[in-house]
CSV table of C-alpha atoms in Angstrom, one decimal:
chain,number,residue,atom,x,y,z
N,869,MET,CA,37.5,28.6,-13.1
N,870,ILE,CA,40.4,26.3,-14.0
N,871,PRO,CA,39.8,25.2,-17.7
N,872,VAL,CA,40.0,21.7,-19.0
N,873,THR,CA,42.8,21.0,-21.2
N,874,GLU,CA,42.8,17.2,-21.7
N,875,ARG,CA,41.0,16.0,-24.8
N,876,LEU,CA,39.1,12.9,-25.7
N,877,ARG,CA,38.4,12.5,-29.3
N,878,LEU,CA,35.5,10.3,-30.9
N,879,LYS,CA,35.5,8.1,-33.9
N,880,LYS,CA,33.8,9.3,-37.0
N,881,ASN,CA,30.0,9.3,-36.6
N,882,ALA,CA,30.4,8.4,-32.9
N,883,ASP,CA,29.1,11.8,-31.9
N,884,ARG,CA,25.4,11.1,-33.1
N,885,ARG,CA,24.0,10.1,-29.6
N,886,LEU,CA,25.7,13.2,-28.0
N,887,LYS,CA,24.1,15.5,-30.8
N,888,ALA,CA,20.7,14.0,-29.8
N,889,GLY,CA,21.3,14.8,-26.3
N,890,HIS,CA,22.7,11.7,-24.6
N,891,LEU,CA,25.3,12.1,-21.9
N,892,TRP,CA,27.3,8.8,-22.2
N,893,LEU,CA,30.2,7.7,-24.3
N,894,TYR,CA,31.2,4.2,-24.6
N,895,SER,CA,34.9,3.1,-24.9
N,896,ASN,CA,34.4,1.7,-28.5
N,897,GLU,CA,33.3,5.1,-29.7
N,898,VAL,CA,36.6,6.7,-28.8
N,899,ASP,CA,39.5,7.3,-31.2
N,900,THR,CA,42.1,5.5,-29.0
N,901,VAL,CA,44.8,6.1,-31.5
N,902,ALA,CA,44.4,9.9,-31.3
N,903,THR,CA,43.5,10.0,-27.7
N,904,PRO,CA,44.3,6.7,-25.8
N,905,LEU,CA,42.1,5.9,-23.0
N,906,LYS,CA,44.9,4.5,-20.9
N,907,ASN,CA,46.4,8.0,-20.5
N,908,PHE,CA,43.3,9.2,-18.4
N,909,GLU,CA,43.3,9.0,-14.6
N,910,PRO,CA,39.9,7.7,-13.5
N,911,GLY,CA,37.7,10.8,-12.8
N,912,ALA,CA,39.7,13.2,-14.9
N,913,GLN,CA,37.7,15.8,-16.9
N,914,ALA,CA,38.3,16.2,-20.6
N,915,ILE,CA,36.9,18.2,-23.6
N,916,ILE,CA,35.0,15.8,-25.9
N,917,GLU,CA,35.9,16.3,-29.5
N,918,ALA,CA,34.1,15.0,-32.6
N,919,SER,CA,36.4,13.3,-35.2
N,920,ASN,CA,36.9,16.6,-36.9
N,921,GLY,CA,38.3,18.2,-33.8
N,922,ARG,CA,35.1,20.2,-32.9
N,923,ALA,CA,34.5,20.6,-29.0
N,924,MET,CA,31.2,19.1,-27.9
N,925,GLY,CA,31.5,19.6,-24.4
N,926,VAL,CA,33.2,18.5,-21.0
N,927,ALA,CA,32.9,15.0,-19.6
N,928,TYR,CA,34.6,13.2,-16.7
N,929,VAL,CA,36.4,10.0,-17.8
N,930,ASN,CA,36.9,6.4,-16.5
N,931,PRO,CA,39.1,4.4,-18.8
N,932,ASN,CA,38.3,1.2,-16.9
N,933,SER,CA,34.5,1.4,-17.4
N,934,LEU,CA,32.3,0.5,-20.4
N,935,ILE,CA,30.7,3.9,-20.0
N,936,CYS,CA,34.1,5.6,-20.4
N,937,ALA,CA,32.9,9.3,-20.3
N,938,ARG,CA,29.9,11.1,-19.1
N,939,ILE,CA,29.0,14.6,-20.2
N,940,VAL,CA,28.7,17.3,-17.5
N,941,SER,CA,28.4,20.4,-19.6
N,942,ARG,CA,27.9,21.2,-23.3
N,943,ASN,CA,30.1,24.2,-22.8
N,944,PRO,CA,33.7,23.2,-23.5
N,945,GLU,CA,34.7,26.3,-21.3
N,946,GLN,CA,33.0,24.9,-18.4
N,947,ARG,CA,34.2,22.2,-15.9
N,948,LEU,CA,32.3,20.3,-13.2
N,949,ASP,CA,33.4,22.2,-10.0
N,950,ARG,CA,31.8,23.9,-7.0
N,951,SER,CA,30.3,26.6,-9.1
N,952,LEU,CA,28.5,24.3,-11.5
N,953,LEU,CA,27.5,22.0,-8.7
N,954,VAL,CA,25.9,24.8,-6.8
N,955,HIS,CA,24.1,26.0,-9.9
N,956,ARG,CA,22.7,22.4,-10.6
N,957,PHE,CA,21.7,21.9,-7.0
N,958,ASN,CA,19.8,25.1,-7.1
N,959,GLN,CA,18.0,24.1,-10.3
N,960,ALA,CA,17.2,20.8,-8.7
N,961,LEU,CA,16.0,22.2,-5.5
N,962,SER,CA,13.9,24.8,-7.2
N,963,LEU,CA,12.1,21.9,-9.1
N,964,ARG,CA,11.4,19.9,-5.9
N,965,GLU,CA,10.1,22.9,-4.1
N,966,SER,CA,7.6,23.7,-6.8
N,967,LEU,CA,6.4,20.1,-6.7
N,968,TYR,CA,6.2,19.2,-2.8
N,969,ASP,CA,5.4,21.4,0.1
N,970,LYS,CA,7.6,19.3,2.5
N,971,PRO,CA,11.3,18.5,2.3
N,972,PHE,CA,11.1,14.7,1.6
N,973,TYR,CA,12.1,13.8,-2.0
N,974,ARG,CA,14.9,12.9,-4.2
N,975,LEU,CA,16.9,16.1,-4.6
N,976,VAL,CA,19.2,15.0,-7.3
N,977,HIS,CA,18.5,12.2,-9.9
N,978,GLY,CA,21.7,11.7,-11.7
N,979,GLU,CA,21.4,12.2,-15.4
N,980,GLY,CA,17.8,13.6,-15.0
N,981,ASP,CA,19.3,16.5,-13.2
N,982,LEU,CA,22.5,16.8,-15.5
N,983,LEU,CA,24.6,15.3,-12.7
N,984,PRO,CA,25.5,11.8,-14.0
N,985,GLY,CA,26.5,9.4,-11.3
N,986,LEU,CA,25.1,11.3,-8.3
N,987,ILE,CA,21.9,10.6,-6.3
N,988,VAL,CA,20.9,12.8,-3.4
N,989,ASP,CA,17.7,11.9,-1.3
N,990,ARG,CA,16.4,14.5,1.1
N,991,PHE,CA,14.9,13.5,4.6
N,992,GLY,CA,14.3,16.9,5.9
N,993,ASP,CA,17.5,18.2,7.4
N,994,VAL,CA,19.4,15.0,6.4
N,995,LEU,CA,20.8,14.3,3.0
N,996,VAL,CA,21.8,10.8,1.8
N,997,CYS,CA,24.0,10.7,-1.2
N,998,GLN,CA,25.2,7.9,-3.6
N,999,LEU,CA,28.4,8.8,-5.6
N,1000,ASN,CA,28.3,5.9,-8.1
N,1001,THR,CA,31.2,7.0,-10.4
N,1002,PHE,CA,34.8,7.9,-10.3
N,1003,GLY,CA,34.0,11.4,-11.5
N,1004,MET,CA,31.8,12.1,-8.7
N,1005,GLU,CA,34.0,10.3,-6.1
N,1006,ARG,CA,36.8,12.7,-6.9
N,1007,LEU,CA,34.6,15.6,-6.2
N,1008,ALA,CA,33.2,14.2,-2.8
N,1009,GLU,CA,34.5,17.1,-0.6
N,1010,VAL,CA,33.3,19.7,-3.3
N,1011,ILE,CA,29.8,18.0,-3.4
N,1012,VAL,CA,29.5,18.3,0.4
N,1013,ASP,CA,30.5,22.0,0.3
N,1014,ALA,CA,28.0,22.6,-2.4
N,1015,LEU,CA,25.2,20.9,-0.6
N,1016,LEU,CA,25.9,22.9,2.6
N,1017,LYS,CA,25.6,26.2,0.6
N,1018,VAL,CA,22.5,25.4,-1.1
N,1019,VAL,CA,20.5,23.2,1.4
N,1020,LYS,CA,22.1,23.7,4.6
N,1021,PRO,CA,21.5,20.2,6.0
N,1022,THR,CA,22.3,19.3,9.6
N,1023,ALA,CA,23.7,15.8,8.4
N,1024,ILE,CA,25.0,14.3,5.1
N,1025,VAL,CA,25.5,10.6,4.7
N,1026,PHE,CA,27.5,9.0,1.8
N,1027,LYS,CA,25.8,5.7,1.2
N,1028,ASN,CA,28.4,4.4,-1.3
N,1029,ASP,CA,27.5,0.7,-1.4
N,1030,SER,CA,25.8,0.4,-4.8
N,1031,SER,CA,26.7,-2.1,-7.5
N,1032,GLY,CA,27.5,0.7,-9.7
N,1033,ARG,CA,30.5,1.5,-7.7
N,1034,ARG,CA,32.0,-2.0,-8.1
N,1035,GLN,CA,31.6,-1.5,-11.9
N,1036,GLU,CA,33.6,1.6,-11.6
N,1037,GLN,CA,36.2,-0.2,-9.5
N,1038,LEU,CA,35.4,1.9,-6.4
N,1039,GLU,CA,35.4,0.7,-3.0
N,1040,ARG,CA,32.1,0.4,-1.2
N,1041,ASN,CA,31.4,2.4,2.2
N,1042,VAL,CA,28.8,4.0,4.1
N,1043,GLU,CA,29.7,7.0,6.4
N,1044,VAL,CA,28.3,10.2,7.9
N,1045,VAL,CA,30.5,12.8,6.3
N,1046,TYR,CA,28.9,16.0,7.9
N,1047,GLY,CA,27.1,16.7,11.1
N,1048,GLU,CA,25.4,14.0,13.3
N,1049,LEU,CA,22.4,11.7,12.4
N,1050,PRO,CA,19.4,11.9,14.7
N,1051,GLU,CA,18.4,8.7,16.5
N,1052,SER,CA,15.6,8.4,13.9
N,1053,VAL,CA,15.6,9.8,10.4
N,1054,LEU,CA,12.0,10.6,9.6
N,1055,LEU,CA,10.1,11.3,6.4
N,1056,GLU,CA,6.4,11.8,5.4
N,1057,GLU,CA,5.0,10.5,2.3
N,1058,ASN,CA,1.3,10.9,1.4
N,1059,GLY,CA,0.5,12.1,4.9
N,1060,VAL,CA,2.1,9.0,6.6
N,1061,GLN,CA,5.2,9.1,8.7
N,1062,PHE,CA,8.2,6.7,8.3
N,1063,SER,CA,11.5,6.0,10.0
N,1064,ALA,CA,14.1,5.5,7.2
N,1065,PRO,CA,17.1,3.2,7.8
N,1066,VAL,CA,19.5,5.4,6.0
N,1067,LEU,CA,22.7,3.7,7.1
N,1068,ASP,CA,21.8,-0.1,6.8
N,1069,GLY,CA,18.8,0.0,4.5
N,1070,GLN,CA,18.4,-0.5,0.8
N,1071,LYS,CA,19.7,2.2,-1.5
N,1072,THR,CA,19.4,5.5,0.5
N,1073,GLY,CA,17.0,3.8,2.9
N,1074,TRP,CA,13.7,4.8,1.2
N,1075,PHE,CA,12.2,4.6,-2.4
N,1076,TYR,CA,10.5,7.9,-3.1
N,1077,ASP,CA,10.0,6.7,-6.7
N,1078,HIS,CA,6.6,5.0,-5.9
N,1079,ARG,CA,5.2,8.0,-4.2
N,1080,ASP,CA,2.5,8.7,-6.8
N,1081,ASN,CA,1.6,5.0,-7.3
N,1082,ARG,CA,1.1,4.5,-3.5
N,1083,ALA,CA,-1.0,7.6,-3.5
N,1084,TRP,CA,-3.3,6.1,-6.1
N,1085,LEU,CA,-3.5,2.7,-4.3
N,1086,ASN,CA,-4.2,4.5,-1.0
N,1087,ARG,CA,-7.6,5.6,-2.4
N,1088,GLN,CA,-8.5,2.0,-3.2
N,1089,VAL,CA,-7.9,0.2,0.1
N,1090,ALA,CA,-10.5,1.4,2.5
N,1091,GLY,CA,-12.0,-1.5,4.3
N,1092,LYS,CA,-9.8,-4.0,2.2
N,1093,ARG,CA,-7.7,-6.9,3.2
N,1094,VAL,CA,-4.2,-6.2,1.8
N,1095,LEU,CA,-1.2,-8.3,1.2
N,1096,ASP,CA,2.2,-6.4,0.7
N,1097,LEU,CA,4.9,-8.6,-0.8
N,1098,PHE,CA,8.6,-7.5,-0.6
N,1099,SER,CA,7.3,-5.0,1.9
N,1100,TYR,CA,10.8,-3.7,2.9
N,1101,VAL,CA,9.9,-1.1,5.7
N,1102,GLY,CA,6.2,-0.8,4.9
N,1103,GLY,CA,6.1,1.9,2.3
N,1104,TRP,CA,2.9,0.2,0.6
N,1105,GLY,CA,1.5,-1.6,3.5
N,1106,VAL,CA,1.7,0.9,6.4
N,1107,GLN,CA,0.4,3.6,4.1
N,1108,ALA,CA,-2.6,1.2,3.1
N,1109,ALA,CA,-3.4,0.7,6.8
N,1110,ALA,CA,-3.2,4.5,7.5
N,1111,HIS,CA,-5.7,5.1,4.6
N,1112,GLY,CA,-8.2,2.6,6.0
N,1113,ALA,CA,-7.3,-0.9,5.0
N,1114,SER,CA,-8.9,-3.3,7.6
N,1115,GLU,CA,-6.0,-5.7,7.7
N,1116,VAL,CA,-2.5,-5.6,6.2
N,1117,LEU,CA,0.1,-8.4,6.0
N,1118,CYS,CA,3.6,-7.4,5.2
N,1119,VAL,CA,5.9,-10.1,3.8
N,1120,ASP,CA,9.8,-9.8,3.5
N,1121,ALA,CA,12.7,-12.1,3.8
N,1122,SER,CA,14.5,-9.5,6.0
N,1123,GLY,CA,13.7,-9.6,9.7
N,1124,ALA,CA,15.4,-6.2,10.1
N,1125,ALA,CA,13.1,-4.6,7.5
N,1126,LEU,CA,10.0,-6.2,9.1
N,1127,GLU,CA,11.1,-4.7,12.5
N,1128,ARG,CA,10.8,-1.3,10.8
N,1129,VAL,CA,7.5,-2.2,9.5
N,1130,SER,CA,6.3,-2.6,12.9
N,1131,GLY,CA,7.8,0.5,14.1
N,1132,ASN,CA,6.4,2.5,11.3
N,1133,ALA,CA,3.0,0.9,12.1
N,1134,VAL,CA,3.3,2.1,15.6
N,1135,LEU,CA,4.5,5.6,14.4
N,1136,ASN,CA,1.1,6.0,12.6
N,1137,GLY,CA,-1.2,4.3,15.2
N,1138,VAL,CA,-2.0,1.4,12.9
N,1139,GLU,CA,-0.1,-1.4,14.6
N,1140,ASP,CA,-3.3,-3.4,15.4
N,1141,ARG,CA,-4.0,-3.7,11.6
N,1142,VAL,CA,-0.4,-4.5,10.3
N,1143,ALA,CA,1.0,-7.9,10.7
N,1144,ILE,CA,4.4,-9.2,9.5
N,1145,ALA,CA,5.6,-12.4,8.1
N,1146,GLU,CA,9.4,-13.1,7.6
N,1147,SER,CA,9.7,-15.4,4.6
N,1148,ASP,CA,10.8,-15.9,1.0
N,1149,VAL,CA,8.0,-14.3,-0.9
N,1150,PHE,CA,7.4,-17.3,-3.2
N,1151,GLU,CA,7.3,-19.7,-0.3
N,1152,ALA,CA,4.9,-17.4,1.6
N,1153,LEU,CA,2.5,-17.3,-1.4
N,1154,THR,CA,2.6,-21.2,-1.5
N,1155,ALA,CA,1.8,-21.4,2.3
N,1156,LEU,CA,-1.0,-18.8,2.1
N,1157,ARG,CA,-2.7,-20.5,-0.7
N,1158,ALA,CA,-2.4,-23.9,1.3
N,1159,GLU,CA,-4.1,-22.2,4.1
N,1160,GLY,CA,-6.9,-20.9,2.0
N,1161,GLU,CA,-6.1,-17.2,2.5
N,1162,GLN,CA,-7.6,-14.5,0.3
N,1163,PHE,CA,-6.9,-10.9,-0.2
N,1164,ASP,CA,-8.8,-7.9,-1.8
N,1165,VAL,CA,-5.6,-6.0,-2.6
N,1166,ILE,CA,-2.1,-7.6,-3.4
N,1167,ILE,CA,1.0,-5.5,-4.0
N,1168,ALA,CA,3.8,-7.2,-5.9
N,1169,ASP,CA,6.7,-4.8,-6.0
N,1170,PRO,CA,9.9,-6.9,-6.1
N,1171,PRO,CA,13.6,-5.9,-6.4
N,1172,ALA,CA,14.8,-5.7,-9.8
N,1173,PHE,CA,14.7,-9.2,-11.3
N,1174,ILE,CA,16.6,-7.9,-14.4
N,1175,ARG,CA,19.8,-6.1,-13.7
N,1176,LYS,CA,21.6,-6.7,-17.0
N,1177,ARG,CA,20.4,-7.5,-20.5
N,1178,LYS,CA,21.5,-11.1,-20.0
N,1179,ASP,CA,18.9,-11.4,-17.2
N,1180,ILE,CA,15.9,-10.6,-19.4
N,1181,THR,CA,14.8,-14.1,-20.0
N,1182,ASN,CA,14.9,-15.4,-16.4
N,1183,GLY,CA,13.8,-12.0,-15.1
N,1184,GLU,CA,10.6,-12.1,-17.2
N,1185,ARG,CA,9.9,-15.7,-15.9
N,1186,ALA,CA,10.3,-14.4,-12.3
N,1187,TYR,CA,7.9,-11.6,-12.9
N,1188,ALA,CA,5.5,-14.0,-14.5
N,1189,ARG,CA,5.6,-16.5,-11.7
N,1190,LEU,CA,5.3,-13.7,-9.0
N,1191,ASN,CA,2.1,-12.1,-10.7
N,1192,ARG,CA,0.7,-15.5,-11.4
N,1193,GLU,CA,1.0,-16.7,-7.8
N,1194,ALA,CA,-0.2,-13.4,-6.3
N,1195,MET,CA,-3.3,-13.5,-8.4
N,1196,ARG,CA,-4.2,-17.0,-7.1
N,1197,LEU,CA,-4.8,-15.3,-3.6
N,1198,LEU,CA,-7.0,-12.5,-5.0
N,1199,GLY,CA,-10.6,-12.7,-3.9
N,1200,ARG,CA,-13.6,-11.8,-6.1
N,1201,ASP,CA,-12.8,-8.6,-8.0
N,1202,GLY,CA,-9.5,-8.1,-6.5
N,1203,LEU,CA,-6.9,-5.6,-7.2
N,1204,LEU,CA,-3.3,-6.4,-7.9
N,1205,MET,CA,-0.6,-3.6,-8.0
N,1206,SER,CA,2.2,-5.0,-10.1
N,1207,GLY,CA,5.4,-3.1,-10.0
N,1208,SER,CA,8.9,-3.3,-11.6
N,1209,CYS,CA,12.0,-1.4,-11.1
N,1210,SER,CA,13.9,-3.2,-13.9
N,1211,MET,CA,15.0,-0.8,-16.5
N,1212,HIS,CA,15.4,-3.7,-18.9
N,1213,LEU,CA,11.8,-4.7,-18.6
N,1214,ALA,CA,9.9,-2.7,-21.2
N,1215,PRO,CA,6.4,-1.4,-20.1
N,1216,GLU,CA,4.7,-3.5,-22.8
N,1217,ARG,CA,6.5,-6.5,-21.4
N,1218,LEU,CA,5.0,-6.0,-17.9
N,1219,MET,CA,1.7,-5.7,-19.6
N,1220,ASP,CA,2.3,-9.1,-21.2
N,1221,VAL,CA,3.3,-10.6,-17.8
N,1222,VAL,CA,0.0,-9.3,-16.4
N,1223,ARG,CA,-2.0,-10.5,-19.3
N,1224,GLY,CA,-0.4,-14.0,-19.0
N,1225,ALA,CA,-1.0,-14.3,-15.4
N,1226,VAL,CA,-4.7,-13.4,-15.8
N,1227,ARG,CA,-5.2,-15.9,-18.5
N,1228,HIS,CA,-3.5,-18.5,-16.5
N,1229,GLN,CA,-6.1,-18.1,-13.8
N,1230,ASP,CA,-8.8,-18.1,-16.5
N,1231,ARG,CA,-9.9,-14.8,-15.2
N,1232,HIS,CA,-10.3,-11.3,-16.8
N,1233,GLY,CA,-8.2,-8.3,-16.2
N,1234,GLN,CA,-8.8,-4.7,-16.4
N,1235,VAL,CA,-5.7,-2.2,-16.2
N,1236,ILE,CA,-7.2,0.7,-14.4
N,1237,PHE,CA,-4.0,2.4,-13.5
N,1238,GLN,CA,-0.6,2.8,-15.2
N,1239,GLY,CA,2.0,4.6,-13.1
N,1240,HIS,CA,5.8,5.4,-13.3
N,1241,GLN,CA,8.4,7.0,-11.2
N,1242,ALA,CA,7.5,10.3,-9.4
N,1243,SER,CA,8.4,13.8,-10.7
N,1244,ASP,CA,11.4,14.0,-8.3
N,1245,HIS,CA,12.9,11.3,-10.5
N,1246,PRO,CA,12.9,13.3,-13.8
N,1247,VAL,CA,13.6,11.3,-17.0
N,1248,HIS,CA,16.2,12.7,-19.5
N,1249,PRO,CA,14.4,12.5,-22.7
N,1250,SER,CA,17.5,11.4,-24.7
N,1251,ILE,CA,18.5,8.7,-22.1
N,1252,PRO,CA,15.8,5.8,-22.0
N,1253,GLU,CA,17.7,4.3,-19.0
N,1254,THR,CA,16.5,7.1,-16.8
N,1255,SER,CA,12.8,5.9,-17.3
N,1256,TYR,CA,12.9,2.7,-15.4
N,1257,LEU,CA,9.8,2.4,-13.0
N,1258,LYS,CA,6.5,0.7,-14.0
N,1259,ALA,CA,3.3,0.0,-12.1
N,1260,LEU,CA,0.0,-1.5,-13.2
N,1261,GLY,CA,-3.1,-1.4,-11.2
N,1262,VAL,CA,-5.1,-4.4,-12.4
N,1263,ARG,CA,-8.7,-5.5,-11.4
N,1264,VAL,CA,-8.9,-9.3,-11.7
N,1265,TYR,CA,-12.4,-10.8,-12.0
N,1266,ARG,CA,-14.4,-13.6,-13.4
N,1267,ASP,CA,-17.4,-13.7,-15.7
């Protein structure tokens, strides 16, 4: 093991969050007189020191990012190398294998698995990785080598097109870095099969985080007419059809995603009960209301309306509008599944959004389900940002 020799010193009292377990350091917490950030190469590793010189652990550094350092080990003698990656991958794999009986899950969830900046989703023998920081980018070849040792996949994809890479001043690219992709990358969730667009889809091609929330909804849909808004490739809607929904309409602005919906419906033999509509969701809601359409179950699971703190006000308005307009289409004793992947939308604010939408319709609401991200997306208890997903199952009815 090659020891880390560079040192990054913190200002007085700037070590409190690290002592509490957090893994991030901000540039304004660094004593740049003692240890100038400009002296570090992006991605270089350094020993983090308190203001009195006491070593607190090892982090990788990016002097050009607001989060200028991310802790990878509390042991100042350790560095993030192949040995530590293999160890962390084994820990992550052991957890997932204890949770799931089939190899379809998020294998590595960044800070939640003590590997900040790294995401790995598993689709059987195919791994899709996102290297979102300079520290992980510099270890790209080592990450591949460690994954080959621990998981032994037949293909590895780097899906490096996230907005986080832009913030780190990294180029965006998508490439198969090991093996060959099969013609169709398949996964199974809640007993339903899907083909995931791992090269040209959103994120890694699939959203495992809603697995448990979908499982709950699947038990409510038998014989029901379902509307799936922002459907993407049909994670909610096709599962609803496979679990007995009488009719499902999937709405999305992406024609390519809707082609995947149709293909996934065929894959599960429910194509006769799954329809698609290519449209802006808000325009579709207006049109459906004008046509007098009603649904028993509506899923409103949009992309993040709030990406940064400055977006909170406008984002909350968008969530309010979406939930309000969706409820207009609910029939008697309808069920709304309201989701949000915006970390900056607090759970209580989503509850407020739902409450406001219910009262706007002069109806009553009963929250009968409160969901969050699945267990393969572990929350780091010291990092609130790792808990981001929210889902509310709301029965909407009149007196």
